[in-house]
Amino acid sequence: MSLFSAENKEAFVSPLNLNNPVAVQVLGICSALAVTSQLEPAIVMGLSVTVITAFANVIIALLRKTIPNRIRIIIQLVVVAALVTIVSMVLKAFAYDVSVQLSVYVGLIITNCILMGRLEAFAMQNGPWESFLDGIGNGLGYAFVLVVVGTIRELLGSGSLLGFRIIPEAAYECGYMNNGMMTMPAMALILVGCFIWAHRAINKEDK
Protein backbone atom coordinates (compact mmCIF):
# COMPACT_ATOMS: atom_id res chain seq x y z
CA MET A 1 0.00 0.00 0.00
CA SER A 2 1.27 3.45 -0.92
CA LEU A 3 2.28 5.71 1.96
CA PHE A 4 -0.11 8.34 0.60
CA SER A 5 -2.94 6.16 -0.65
CA ALA A 6 -6.54 7.31 -0.60
CA GLU A 7 -7.15 5.40 2.64
CA ASN A 8 -4.17 7.02 4.35
CA LYS A 9 -5.18 10.47 3.17
CA GLU A 10 -8.67 9.85 4.52
CA ALA A 11 -7.26 8.79 7.90
CA PHE A 12 -5.38 12.10 8.10
CA VAL A 13 -7.87 14.52 6.55
CA SER A 14 -11.18 13.21 7.93
CA PRO A 15 -10.57 14.25 11.57
CA LEU A 16 -9.68 17.76 10.45
CA ASN A 17 -13.20 18.39 9.19
CA LEU A 18 -15.95 15.84 8.57
CA ASN A 19 -15.02 13.62 11.51
CA ASN A 20 -13.56 16.21 13.87
CA PRO A 21 -13.20 14.64 17.35
CA VAL A 22 -14.70 17.67 19.11
CA ALA A 23 -17.28 18.93 16.62
CA VAL A 24 -18.59 15.54 15.48
CA GLN A 25 -17.66 13.00 18.14
CA VAL A 26 -17.91 15.54 21.01
CA LEU A 27 -14.75 14.22 22.69
CA GLY A 28 -12.15 16.12 24.70
CA ILE A 29 -14.62 18.79 25.74
CA CYS A 30 -13.34 19.14 29.33
CA SER A 31 -9.85 20.30 28.40
CA ALA A 32 -11.28 22.42 25.60
CA LEU A 33 -13.19 24.38 28.23
CA ALA A 34 -10.36 24.52 30.76
CA VAL A 35 -7.33 25.72 28.79
CA THR A 36 -8.77 28.13 26.21
CA SER A 37 -8.98 31.35 28.23
CA GLN A 38 -5.76 32.33 26.45
CA LEU A 39 -4.35 31.31 23.09
CA GLU A 40 -0.88 30.18 24.20
CA PRO A 41 -1.95 27.37 26.56
CA ALA A 42 -4.57 26.32 23.99
CA ILE A 43 -1.86 25.91 21.33
CA VAL A 44 0.46 24.05 23.69
CA MET A 45 -2.30 21.70 24.84
CA GLY A 46 -3.34 21.03 21.24
CA LEU A 47 0.22 20.24 20.17
CA SER A 48 0.77 18.06 23.24
CA VAL A 49 -2.31 15.98 22.51
CA THR A 50 -1.28 15.72 18.84
CA VAL A 51 2.20 14.43 19.67
CA ILE A 52 0.94 11.99 22.30
CA THR A 53 -1.88 10.66 20.12
CA ALA A 54 0.41 10.15 17.13
CA PHE A 55 3.15 8.30 19.00
CA ALA A 56 0.76 6.32 21.19
CA ASN A 57 -1.01 5.14 18.03
CA VAL A 58 2.30 4.07 16.49
CA ILE A 59 3.43 2.17 19.57
CA ILE A 60 0.11 0.35 19.98
CA ALA A 61 0.01 -0.43 16.25
CA LEU A 62 3.47 -2.00 16.52
CA LEU A 63 2.48 -4.05 19.56
CA ARG A 64 -1.12 -4.86 18.63
CA LYS A 65 -0.46 -8.48 17.59
CA THR A 66 1.38 -9.26 20.83
CA ILE A 67 -1.03 -7.59 23.28
CA PRO A 68 -3.38 -10.06 25.04
CA ASN A 69 -6.94 -8.93 24.49
CA ARG A 70 -7.91 -9.03 28.17
CA ILE A 71 -5.23 -6.50 29.21
CA ARG A 72 -5.17 -4.28 26.11
CA ILE A 73 -6.71 -1.27 27.91
CA ILE A 74 -4.07 -1.50 30.64
CA ILE A 75 -1.29 -1.60 28.04
CA GLN A 76 -2.78 1.40 26.25
CA LEU A 77 -2.97 3.37 29.50
CA VAL A 78 0.66 2.55 30.34
CA VAL A 79 1.84 3.73 26.91
CA VAL A 80 -0.17 6.95 27.12
CA ALA A 81 0.94 7.61 30.72
CA ALA A 82 4.60 7.24 29.73
CA LEU A 83 4.21 9.68 26.82
CA VAL A 84 2.26 12.17 28.95
CA THR A 85 5.02 12.08 31.58
CA ILE A 86 7.66 12.80 28.94
CA VAL A 87 5.64 15.69 27.47
CA SER A 88 4.99 17.11 30.95
CA MET A 89 8.71 17.04 31.77
CA VAL A 90 9.60 18.72 28.46
CA LEU A 91 7.05 21.48 29.10
CA LYS A 92 8.40 22.09 32.61
CA ALA A 93 11.93 22.27 31.24
CA PHE A 94 11.33 24.52 28.23
CA ALA A 95 7.95 26.22 28.79
CA TYR A 96 7.51 26.36 32.54
CA ASP A 97 5.07 29.29 32.60
CA VAL A 98 2.74 27.53 30.17
CA SER A 99 3.01 24.27 32.10
CA VAL A 100 1.89 26.14 35.22
CA GLN A 101 -1.09 27.57 33.32
CA LEU A 102 -2.05 24.12 32.08
CA SER A 103 -1.71 22.80 35.63
CA VAL A 104 -3.21 19.32 36.06
CA TYR A 105 -4.71 19.25 32.56
CA VAL A 106 -1.51 17.91 31.00
CA GLY A 107 -1.68 14.91 33.32
CA LEU A 108 -5.34 14.45 32.50
CA ILE A 109 -4.43 13.85 28.86
CA ILE A 110 -4.04 10.24 30.06
CA THR A 111 -7.84 9.99 30.31
CA ASN A 112 -8.59 12.00 27.17
CA CYS A 113 -11.38 10.22 25.30
CA ILE A 114 -9.82 11.05 21.93
CA LEU A 115 -6.62 9.22 22.81
CA MET A 116 -8.22 6.07 24.15
CA GLY A 117 -10.78 6.06 21.37
CA ARG A 118 -8.17 6.17 18.60
CA LEU A 119 -6.01 3.52 20.24
CA GLU A 120 -8.95 1.15 20.62
CA ALA A 121 -10.78 1.91 17.38
CA PHE A 122 -7.89 2.47 14.97
CA ALA A 123 -4.40 1.58 16.21
CA MET A 124 -5.44 -1.90 17.33
CA GLN A 125 -6.63 -2.71 13.79
CA ASN A 126 -4.13 -0.87 11.57
CA GLY A 127 -0.41 -0.55 10.84
CA PRO A 128 2.01 2.03 12.31
CA TRP A 129 1.97 4.48 9.38
CA GLU A 130 -1.81 4.58 9.09
CA SER A 131 -2.07 4.92 12.87
CA PHE A 132 0.46 7.76 12.86
CA LEU A 133 -1.56 9.68 10.27
CA ASP A 134 -4.77 9.03 12.20
CA GLY A 135 -3.14 10.30 15.41
CA ILE A 136 -1.81 13.44 13.76
CA GLY A 137 -5.16 14.14 12.10
CA ASN A 138 -7.21 13.72 15.27
CA GLY A 139 -4.71 15.72 17.32
CA LEU A 140 -4.73 18.60 14.86
CA GLY A 141 -8.53 18.47 14.61
CA TYR A 142 -8.71 18.80 18.39
CA ALA A 143 -6.05 21.53 18.40
CA PHE A 144 -7.94 23.50 15.75
CA VAL A 145 -11.00 23.80 17.98
CA LEU A 146 -8.85 24.86 20.95
CA VAL A 147 -7.08 27.51 18.86
CA VAL A 148 -10.36 28.93 17.51
CA VAL A 149 -11.96 29.13 20.96
CA GLY A 150 -8.76 30.41 22.59
CA THR A 151 -8.35 33.12 19.95
CA ILE A 152 -11.89 34.42 20.41
CA ARG A 153 -11.73 34.33 24.22
CA GLU A 154 -8.37 36.09 24.53
CA LEU A 155 -9.09 38.65 21.80
CA LEU A 156 -12.49 39.69 23.14
CA GLY A 157 -11.62 39.09 26.79
CA SER A 158 -8.34 40.99 26.97
CA GLY A 159 -7.87 42.63 23.58
CA SER A 160 -4.65 40.75 22.91
CA LEU A 161 -3.28 37.56 21.34
CA LEU A 162 -0.23 35.73 22.65
CA GLY A 163 0.45 38.72 24.85
CA PHE A 164 0.49 41.23 21.98
CA ARG A 165 -2.06 44.04 22.00
CA ILE A 166 -4.42 43.65 19.02
CA ILE A 167 -7.23 46.07 19.78
CA PRO A 168 -5.71 49.57 19.60
CA GLU A 169 -5.75 51.98 22.51
CA ALA A 170 -7.85 54.36 20.43
CA ALA A 171 -10.73 51.88 20.58
CA TYR A 172 -10.66 51.96 24.39
CA GLU A 173 -10.56 55.75 24.35
CA CYS A 174 -13.71 55.68 22.24
CA GLY A 175 -15.49 53.57 24.84
CA TYR A 176 -14.63 49.99 23.88
CA MET A 177 -14.44 47.59 26.84
CA ASN A 178 -13.07 44.08 27.11
CA ASN A 179 -15.72 41.42 27.62
CA GLY A 180 -14.93 39.89 31.01
CA MET A 181 -17.39 37.05 30.37
CA MET A 182 -14.98 35.63 27.80
CA THR A 183 -12.56 34.66 30.57
CA MET A 184 -15.21 32.56 32.34
CA PRO A 185 -15.50 28.77 31.74
CA ALA A 186 -19.19 29.11 30.85
CA MET A 187 -18.27 31.22 27.82
CA ALA A 188 -15.95 28.48 26.60
CA LEU A 189 -18.87 26.05 26.69
CA ILE A 190 -21.02 28.46 24.69
CA LEU A 191 -18.28 29.01 22.09
CA VAL A 192 -17.64 25.27 21.70
CA GLY A 193 -21.40 24.79 21.27
CA CYS A 194 -21.49 27.50 18.60
CA PHE A 195 -18.51 25.89 16.86
CA ILE A 196 -20.23 22.49 16.82
CA TRP A 197 -23.44 24.05 15.48
CA ALA A 198 -21.60 25.96 12.73
CA HIS A 199 -19.51 22.93 11.77
CA ARG A 200 -22.54 20.68 11.45
CA ALA A 201 -24.51 23.30 9.54
CA ILE A 202 -21.66 23.84 7.04
CA ASN A 203 -20.95 20.14 6.53
CA LYS A 204 -24.56 18.92 6.60
CA GLU A 205 -24.75 18.24 2.86
CA ASP A 206 -21.31 16.58 2.73
CA LYS A 207 -22.30 14.17 5.51
PDB file of C-alpha atoms in Angstrom:
ATOM      1  CA  MET A   1       0.000   0.000   0.000  1.00  0.00           C
ATOM      2  CA  SER A   2       1.272   3.451  -0.917  1.00  0.00           C
ATOM      3  CA  LEU A   3       2.277   5.710   1.956  1.00  0.00           C
ATOM      4  CA  PHE A   4      -0.107   8.341   0.603  1.00  0.00           C
ATOM      5  CA  SER A   5      -2.937   6.156  -0.652  1.00  0.00           C
ATOM      6  CA  ALA A   6      -6.536   7.315  -0.599  1.00  0.00           C
ATOM      7  CA  GLU A   7      -7.149   5.402   2.643  1.00  0.00           C
ATOM      8  CA  ASN A   8      -4.168   7.022   4.351  1.00  0.00           C
ATOM      9  CA  LYS A   9      -5.184  10.467   3.172  1.00  0.00           C
ATOM     10  CA  GLU A  10      -8.671   9.846   4.515  1.00  0.00           C
ATOM     11  CA  ALA A  11      -7.256   8.787   7.904  1.00  0.00           C
ATOM     12  CA  PHE A  12      -5.377  12.099   8.103  1.00  0.00           C
ATOM     13  CA  VAL A  13      -7.874  14.523   6.547  1.00  0.00           C
ATOM     14  CA  SER A  14     -11.183  13.214   7.930  1.00  0.00           C
ATOM     15  CA  PRO A  15     -10.569  14.252  11.574  1.00  0.00           C
ATOM     16  CA  LEU A  16      -9.680  17.761  10.447  1.00  0.00           C
ATOM     17  CA  ASN A  17     -13.195  18.387   9.191  1.00  0.00           C
ATOM     18  CA  LEU A  18     -15.952  15.835   8.574  1.00  0.00           C
ATOM     19  CA  ASN A  19     -15.015  13.615  11.510  1.00  0.00           C
ATOM     20  CA  ASN A  20     -13.556  16.211  13.868  1.00  0.00           C
ATOM     21  CA  PRO A  21     -13.204  14.642  17.346  1.00  0.00           C
ATOM     22  CA  VAL A  22     -14.700  17.672  19.108  1.00  0.00           C
ATOM     23  CA  ALA A  23     -17.283  18.933  16.624  1.00  0.00           C
ATOM     24  CA  VAL A  24     -18.593  15.543  15.479  1.00  0.00           C
ATOM     25  CA  GLN A  25     -17.660  13.002  18.142  1.00  0.00           C
ATOM     26  CA  VAL A  26     -17.912  15.543  21.013  1.00  0.00           C
ATOM     27  CA  LEU A  27     -14.755  14.217  22.695  1.00  0.00           C
ATOM     28  CA  GLY A  28     -12.145  16.115  24.700  1.00  0.00           C
ATOM     29  CA  ILE A  29     -14.619  18.794  25.744  1.00  0.00           C
ATOM     30  CA  CYS A  30     -13.344  19.142  29.333  1.00  0.00           C
ATOM     31  CA  SER A  31      -9.852  20.303  28.403  1.00  0.00           C
ATOM     32  CA  ALA A  32     -11.284  22.419  25.595  1.00  0.00           C
ATOM     33  CA  LEU A  33     -13.194  24.379  28.232  1.00  0.00           C
ATOM     34  CA  ALA A  34     -10.362  24.523  30.761  1.00  0.00           C
ATOM     35  CA  VAL A  35      -7.325  25.716  28.785  1.00  0.00           C
ATOM     36  CA  THR A  36      -8.770  28.126  26.212  1.00  0.00           C
ATOM     37  CA  SER A  37      -8.981  31.346  28.235  1.00  0.00           C
ATOM     38  CA  GLN A  38      -5.756  32.326  26.454  1.00  0.00           C
ATOM     39  CA  LEU A  39      -4.351  31.313  23.087  1.00  0.00           C
ATOM     40  CA  GLU A  40      -0.882  30.177  24.199  1.00  0.00           C
ATOM     41  CA  PRO A  41      -1.945  27.367  26.558  1.00  0.00           C
ATOM     42  CA  ALA A  42      -4.570  26.316  23.994  1.00  0.00           C
ATOM     43  CA  ILE A  43      -1.859  25.911  21.335  1.00  0.00           C
ATOM     44  CA  VAL A  44       0.462  24.047  23.686  1.00  0.00           C
ATOM     45  CA  MET A  45      -2.303  21.702  24.838  1.00  0.00           C
ATOM     46  CA  GLY A  46      -3.345  21.029  21.240  1.00  0.00           C
ATOM     47  CA  LEU A  47       0.221  20.237  20.166  1.00  0.00           C
ATOM     48  CA  SER A  48       0.774  18.065  23.240  1.00  0.00           C
ATOM     49  CA  VAL A  49      -2.309  15.976  22.508  1.00  0.00           C
ATOM     50  CA  THR A  50      -1.282  15.721  18.838  1.00  0.00           C
ATOM     51  CA  VAL A  51       2.202  14.425  19.673  1.00  0.00           C
ATOM     52  CA  ILE A  52       0.938  11.991  22.300  1.00  0.00           C
ATOM     53  CA  THR A  53      -1.884  10.662  20.117  1.00  0.00           C
ATOM     54  CA  ALA A  54       0.409  10.152  17.130  1.00  0.00           C
ATOM     55  CA  PHE A  55       3.150   8.299  18.998  1.00  0.00           C
ATOM     56  CA  ALA A  56       0.756   6.316  21.188  1.00  0.00           C
ATOM     57  CA  ASN A  57      -1.007   5.145  18.031  1.00  0.00           C
ATOM     58  CA  VAL A  58       2.304   4.075  16.489  1.00  0.00           C
ATOM     59  CA  ILE A  59       3.427   2.170  19.574  1.00  0.00           C
ATOM     60  CA  ILE A  60       0.114   0.351  19.982  1.00  0.00           C
ATOM     61  CA  ALA A  61       0.009  -0.432  16.249  1.00  0.00           C
ATOM     62  CA  LEU A  62       3.471  -2.002  16.519  1.00  0.00           C
ATOM     63  CA  LEU A  63       2.483  -4.050  19.556  1.00  0.00           C
ATOM     64  CA  ARG A  64      -1.117  -4.865  18.634  1.00  0.00           C
ATOM     65  CA  LYS A  65      -0.462  -8.481  17.587  1.00  0.00           C
ATOM     66  CA  THR A  66       1.379  -9.260  20.826  1.00  0.00           C
ATOM     67  CA  ILE A  67      -1.031  -7.586  23.280  1.00  0.00           C
ATOM     68  CA  PRO A  68      -3.378 -10.056  25.045  1.00  0.00           C
ATOM     69  CA  ASN A  69      -6.944  -8.935  24.493  1.00  0.00           C
ATOM     70  CA  ARG A  70      -7.908  -9.029  28.167  1.00  0.00           C
ATOM     71  CA  ILE A  71      -5.226  -6.498  29.205  1.00  0.00           C
ATOM     72  CA  ARG A  72      -5.173  -4.283  26.109  1.00  0.00           C
ATOM     73  CA  ILE A  73      -6.712  -1.271  27.915  1.00  0.00           C
ATOM     74  CA  ILE A  74      -4.070  -1.499  30.644  1.00  0.00           C
ATOM     75  CA  ILE A  75      -1.288  -1.596  28.039  1.00  0.00           C
ATOM     76  CA  GLN A  76      -2.782   1.398  26.250  1.00  0.00           C
ATOM     77  CA  LEU A  77      -2.965   3.374  29.497  1.00  0.00           C
ATOM     78  CA  VAL A  78       0.655   2.548  30.339  1.00  0.00           C
ATOM     79  CA  VAL A  79       1.843   3.731  26.913  1.00  0.00           C
ATOM     80  CA  VAL A  80      -0.172   6.948  27.124  1.00  0.00           C
ATOM     81  CA  ALA A  81       0.944   7.613  30.718  1.00  0.00           C
ATOM     82  CA  ALA A  82       4.600   7.242  29.727  1.00  0.00           C
ATOM     83  CA  LEU A  83       4.207   9.676  26.824  1.00  0.00           C
ATOM     84  CA  VAL A  84       2.262  12.167  28.949  1.00  0.00           C
ATOM     85  CA  THR A  85       5.017  12.077  31.576  1.00  0.00           C
ATOM     86  CA  ILE A  86       7.658  12.802  28.935  1.00  0.00           C
ATOM     87  CA  VAL A  87       5.637  15.693  27.469  1.00  0.00           C
ATOM     88  CA  SER A  88       4.993  17.112  30.949  1.00  0.00           C
ATOM     89  CA  MET A  89       8.715  17.041  31.768  1.00  0.00           C
ATOM     90  CA  VAL A  90       9.598  18.719  28.458  1.00  0.00           C
ATOM     91  CA  LEU A  91       7.049  21.480  29.103  1.00  0.00           C
ATOM     92  CA  LYS A  92       8.398  22.087  32.609  1.00  0.00           C
ATOM     93  CA  ALA A  93      11.935  22.269  31.236  1.00  0.00           C
ATOM     94  CA  PHE A  94      11.330  24.517  28.228  1.00  0.00           C
ATOM     95  CA  ALA A  95       7.952  26.225  28.788  1.00  0.00           C
ATOM     96  CA  TYR A  96       7.515  26.355  32.536  1.00  0.00           C
ATOM     97  CA  ASP A  97       5.066  29.289  32.601  1.00  0.00           C
ATOM     98  CA  VAL A  98       2.742  27.525  30.175  1.00  0.00           C
ATOM     99  CA  SER A  99       3.013  24.266  32.102  1.00  0.00           C
ATOM    100  CA  VAL A 100       1.890  26.141  35.224  1.00  0.00           C
ATOM    101  CA  GLN A 101      -1.088  27.567  33.318  1.00  0.00           C
ATOM    102  CA  LEU A 102      -2.046  24.118  32.083  1.00  0.00           C
ATOM    103  CA  SER A 103      -1.705  22.796  35.627  1.00  0.00           C
ATOM    104  CA  VAL A 104      -3.210  19.315  36.056  1.00  0.00           C
ATOM    105  CA  TYR A 105      -4.712  19.248  32.564  1.00  0.00           C
ATOM    106  CA  VAL A 106      -1.506  17.908  30.998  1.00  0.00           C
ATOM    107  CA  GLY A 107      -1.675  14.911  33.324  1.00  0.00           C
ATOM    108  CA  LEU A 108      -5.343  14.449  32.504  1.00  0.00           C
ATOM    109  CA  ILE A 109      -4.430  13.845  28.863  1.00  0.00           C
ATOM    110  CA  ILE A 110      -4.042  10.239  30.059  1.00  0.00           C
ATOM    111  CA  THR A 111      -7.835   9.990  30.315  1.00  0.00           C
ATOM    112  CA  ASN A 112      -8.593  12.005  27.172  1.00  0.00           C
ATOM    113  CA  CYS A 113     -11.377  10.217  25.299  1.00  0.00           C
ATOM    114  CA  ILE A 114      -9.816  11.055  21.928  1.00  0.00           C
ATOM    115  CA  LEU A 115      -6.620   9.222  22.809  1.00  0.00           C
ATOM    116  CA  MET A 116      -8.219   6.071  24.153  1.00  0.00           C
ATOM    117  CA  GLY A 117     -10.779   6.065  21.374  1.00  0.00           C
ATOM    118  CA  ARG A 118      -8.173   6.167  18.604  1.00  0.00           C
ATOM    119  CA  LEU A 119      -6.015   3.517  20.243  1.00  0.00           C
ATOM    120  CA  GLU A 120      -8.948   1.151  20.624  1.00  0.00           C
ATOM    121  CA  ALA A 121     -10.783   1.912  17.380  1.00  0.00           C
ATOM    122  CA  PHE A 122      -7.888   2.466  14.975  1.00  0.00           C
ATOM    123  CA  ALA A 123      -4.399   1.578  16.208  1.00  0.00           C
ATOM    124  CA  MET A 124      -5.442  -1.902  17.334  1.00  0.00           C
ATOM    125  CA  GLN A 125      -6.633  -2.706  13.791  1.00  0.00           C
ATOM    126  CA  ASN A 126      -4.125  -0.874  11.571  1.00  0.00           C
ATOM    127  CA  GLY A 127      -0.412  -0.547  10.844  1.00  0.00           C
ATOM    128  CA  PRO A 128       2.014   2.031  12.308  1.00  0.00           C
ATOM    129  CA  TRP A 129       1.975   4.481   9.376  1.00  0.00           C
ATOM    130  CA  GLU A 130      -1.811   4.580   9.087  1.00  0.00           C
ATOM    131  CA  SER A 131      -2.071   4.918  12.868  1.00  0.00           C
ATOM    132  CA  PHE A 132       0.460   7.761  12.862  1.00  0.00           C
ATOM    133  CA  LEU A 133      -1.562   9.684  10.273  1.00  0.00           C
ATOM    134  CA  ASP A 134      -4.769   9.026  12.202  1.00  0.00           C
ATOM    135  CA  GLY A 135      -3.141  10.299  15.413  1.00  0.00           C
ATOM    136  CA  ILE A 136      -1.811  13.437  13.761  1.00  0.00           C
ATOM    137  CA  GLY A 137      -5.163  14.136  12.100  1.00  0.00           C
ATOM    138  CA  ASN A 138      -7.207  13.719  15.270  1.00  0.00           C
ATOM    139  CA  GLY A 139      -4.713  15.718  17.321  1.00  0.00           C
ATOM    140  CA  LEU A 140      -4.730  18.603  14.856  1.00  0.00           C
ATOM    141  CA  GLY A 141      -8.529  18.467  14.612  1.00  0.00           C
ATOM    142  CA  TYR A 142      -8.712  18.799  18.392  1.00  0.00           C
ATOM    143  CA  ALA A 143      -6.047  21.533  18.399  1.00  0.00           C
ATOM    144  CA  PHE A 144      -7.936  23.502  15.747  1.00  0.00           C
ATOM    145  CA  VAL A 145     -10.998  23.796  17.983  1.00  0.00           C
ATOM    146  CA  LEU A 146      -8.847  24.857  20.952  1.00  0.00           C
ATOM    147  CA  VAL A 147      -7.082  27.509  18.864  1.00  0.00           C
ATOM    148  CA  VAL A 148     -10.355  28.934  17.514  1.00  0.00           C
ATOM    149  CA  VAL A 149     -11.958  29.128  20.961  1.00  0.00           C
ATOM    150  CA  GLY A 150      -8.757  30.408  22.587  1.00  0.00           C
ATOM    151  CA  THR A 151      -8.351  33.120  19.954  1.00  0.00           C
ATOM    152  CA  ILE A 152     -11.893  34.419  20.415  1.00  0.00           C
ATOM    153  CA  ARG A 153     -11.732  34.327  24.216  1.00  0.00           C
ATOM    154  CA  GLU A 154      -8.371  36.085  24.526  1.00  0.00           C
ATOM    155  CA  LEU A 155      -9.094  38.651  21.801  1.00  0.00           C
ATOM    156  CA  LEU A 156     -12.494  39.692  23.138  1.00  0.00           C
ATOM    157  CA  GLY A 157     -11.615  39.092  26.791  1.00  0.00           C
ATOM    158  CA  SER A 158      -8.339  40.994  26.974  1.00  0.00           C
ATOM    159  CA  GLY A 159      -7.870  42.633  23.577  1.00  0.00           C
ATOM    160  CA  SER A 160      -4.646  40.747  22.914  1.00  0.00           C
ATOM    161  CA  LEU A 161      -3.283  37.555  21.339  1.00  0.00           C
ATOM    162  CA  LEU A 162      -0.227  35.732  22.646  1.00  0.00           C
ATOM    163  CA  GLY A 163       0.450  38.725  24.853  1.00  0.00           C
ATOM    164  CA  PHE A 164       0.487  41.230  21.981  1.00  0.00           C
ATOM    165  CA  ARG A 165      -2.059  44.044  21.999  1.00  0.00           C
ATOM    166  CA  ILE A 166      -4.418  43.654  19.021  1.00  0.00           C
ATOM    167  CA  ILE A 167      -7.234  46.067  19.776  1.00  0.00           C
ATOM    168  CA  PRO A 168      -5.709  49.570  19.596  1.00  0.00           C
ATOM    169  CA  GLU A 169      -5.746  51.976  22.508  1.00  0.00           C
ATOM    170  CA  ALA A 170      -7.847  54.361  20.429  1.00  0.00           C
ATOM    171  CA  ALA A 171     -10.727  51.881  20.577  1.00  0.00           C
ATOM    172  CA  TYR A 172     -10.656  51.959  24.391  1.00  0.00           C
ATOM    173  CA  GLU A 173     -10.555  55.747  24.345  1.00  0.00           C
ATOM    174  CA  CYS A 174     -13.713  55.683  22.243  1.00  0.00           C
ATOM    175  CA  GLY A 175     -15.493  53.566  24.844  1.00  0.00           C
ATOM    176  CA  TYR A 176     -14.629  49.991  23.879  1.00  0.00           C
ATOM    177  CA  MET A 177     -14.444  47.588  26.845  1.00  0.00           C
ATOM    178  CA  ASN A 178     -13.066  44.076  27.114  1.00  0.00           C
ATOM    179  CA  ASN A 179     -15.717  41.419  27.624  1.00  0.00           C
ATOM    180  CA  GLY A 180     -14.928  39.894  31.015  1.00  0.00           C
ATOM    181  CA  MET A 181     -17.387  37.055  30.374  1.00  0.00           C
ATOM    182  CA  MET A 182     -14.980  35.633  27.796  1.00  0.00           C
ATOM    183  CA  THR A 183     -12.562  34.661  30.569  1.00  0.00           C
ATOM    184  CA  MET A 184     -15.215  32.563  32.340  1.00  0.00           C
ATOM    185  CA  PRO A 185     -15.500  28.773  31.745  1.00  0.00           C
ATOM    186  CA  ALA A 186     -19.191  29.114  30.854  1.00  0.00           C
ATOM    187  CA  MET A 187     -18.267  31.221  27.825  1.00  0.00           C
ATOM    188  CA  ALA A 188     -15.950  28.484  26.597  1.00  0.00           C
ATOM    189  CA  LEU A 189     -18.870  26.053  26.694  1.00  0.00           C
ATOM    190  CA  ILE A 190     -21.021  28.464  24.688  1.00  0.00           C
ATOM    191  CA  LEU A 191     -18.278  29.009  22.093  1.00  0.00           C
ATOM    192  CA  VAL A 192     -17.643  25.275  21.705  1.00  0.00           C
ATOM    193  CA  GLY A 193     -21.400  24.793  21.275  1.00  0.00           C
ATOM    194  CA  CYS A 194     -21.489  27.499  18.597  1.00  0.00           C
ATOM    195  CA  PHE A 195     -18.505  25.887  16.859  1.00  0.00           C
ATOM    196  CA  ILE A 196     -20.228  22.494  16.820  1.00  0.00           C
ATOM    197  CA  TRP A 197     -23.439  24.045  15.479  1.00  0.00           C
ATOM    198  CA  ALA A 198     -21.599  25.958  12.733  1.00  0.00           C
ATOM    199  CA  HIS A 199     -19.510  22.931  11.770  1.00  0.00           C
ATOM    200  CA  ARG A 200     -22.544  20.676  11.445  1.00  0.00           C
ATOM    201  CA  ALA A 201     -24.511  23.301   9.537  1.00  0.00           C
ATOM    202  CA  ILE A 202     -21.665  23.841   7.042  1.00  0.00           C
ATOM    203  CA  ASN A 203     -20.949  20.144   6.534  1.00  0.00           C
ATOM    204  CA  LYS A 204     -24.557  18.919   6.596  1.00  0.00           C
ATOM    205  CA  GLU A 205     -24.751  18.242   2.861  1.00  0.00           C
ATOM    206  CA  ASP A 206     -21.309  16.579   2.734  1.00  0.00           C
ATOM    207  CA  LYS A 207     -22.299  14.168   5.505  1.00  0.00           C
TER     208      LYS A 207
END
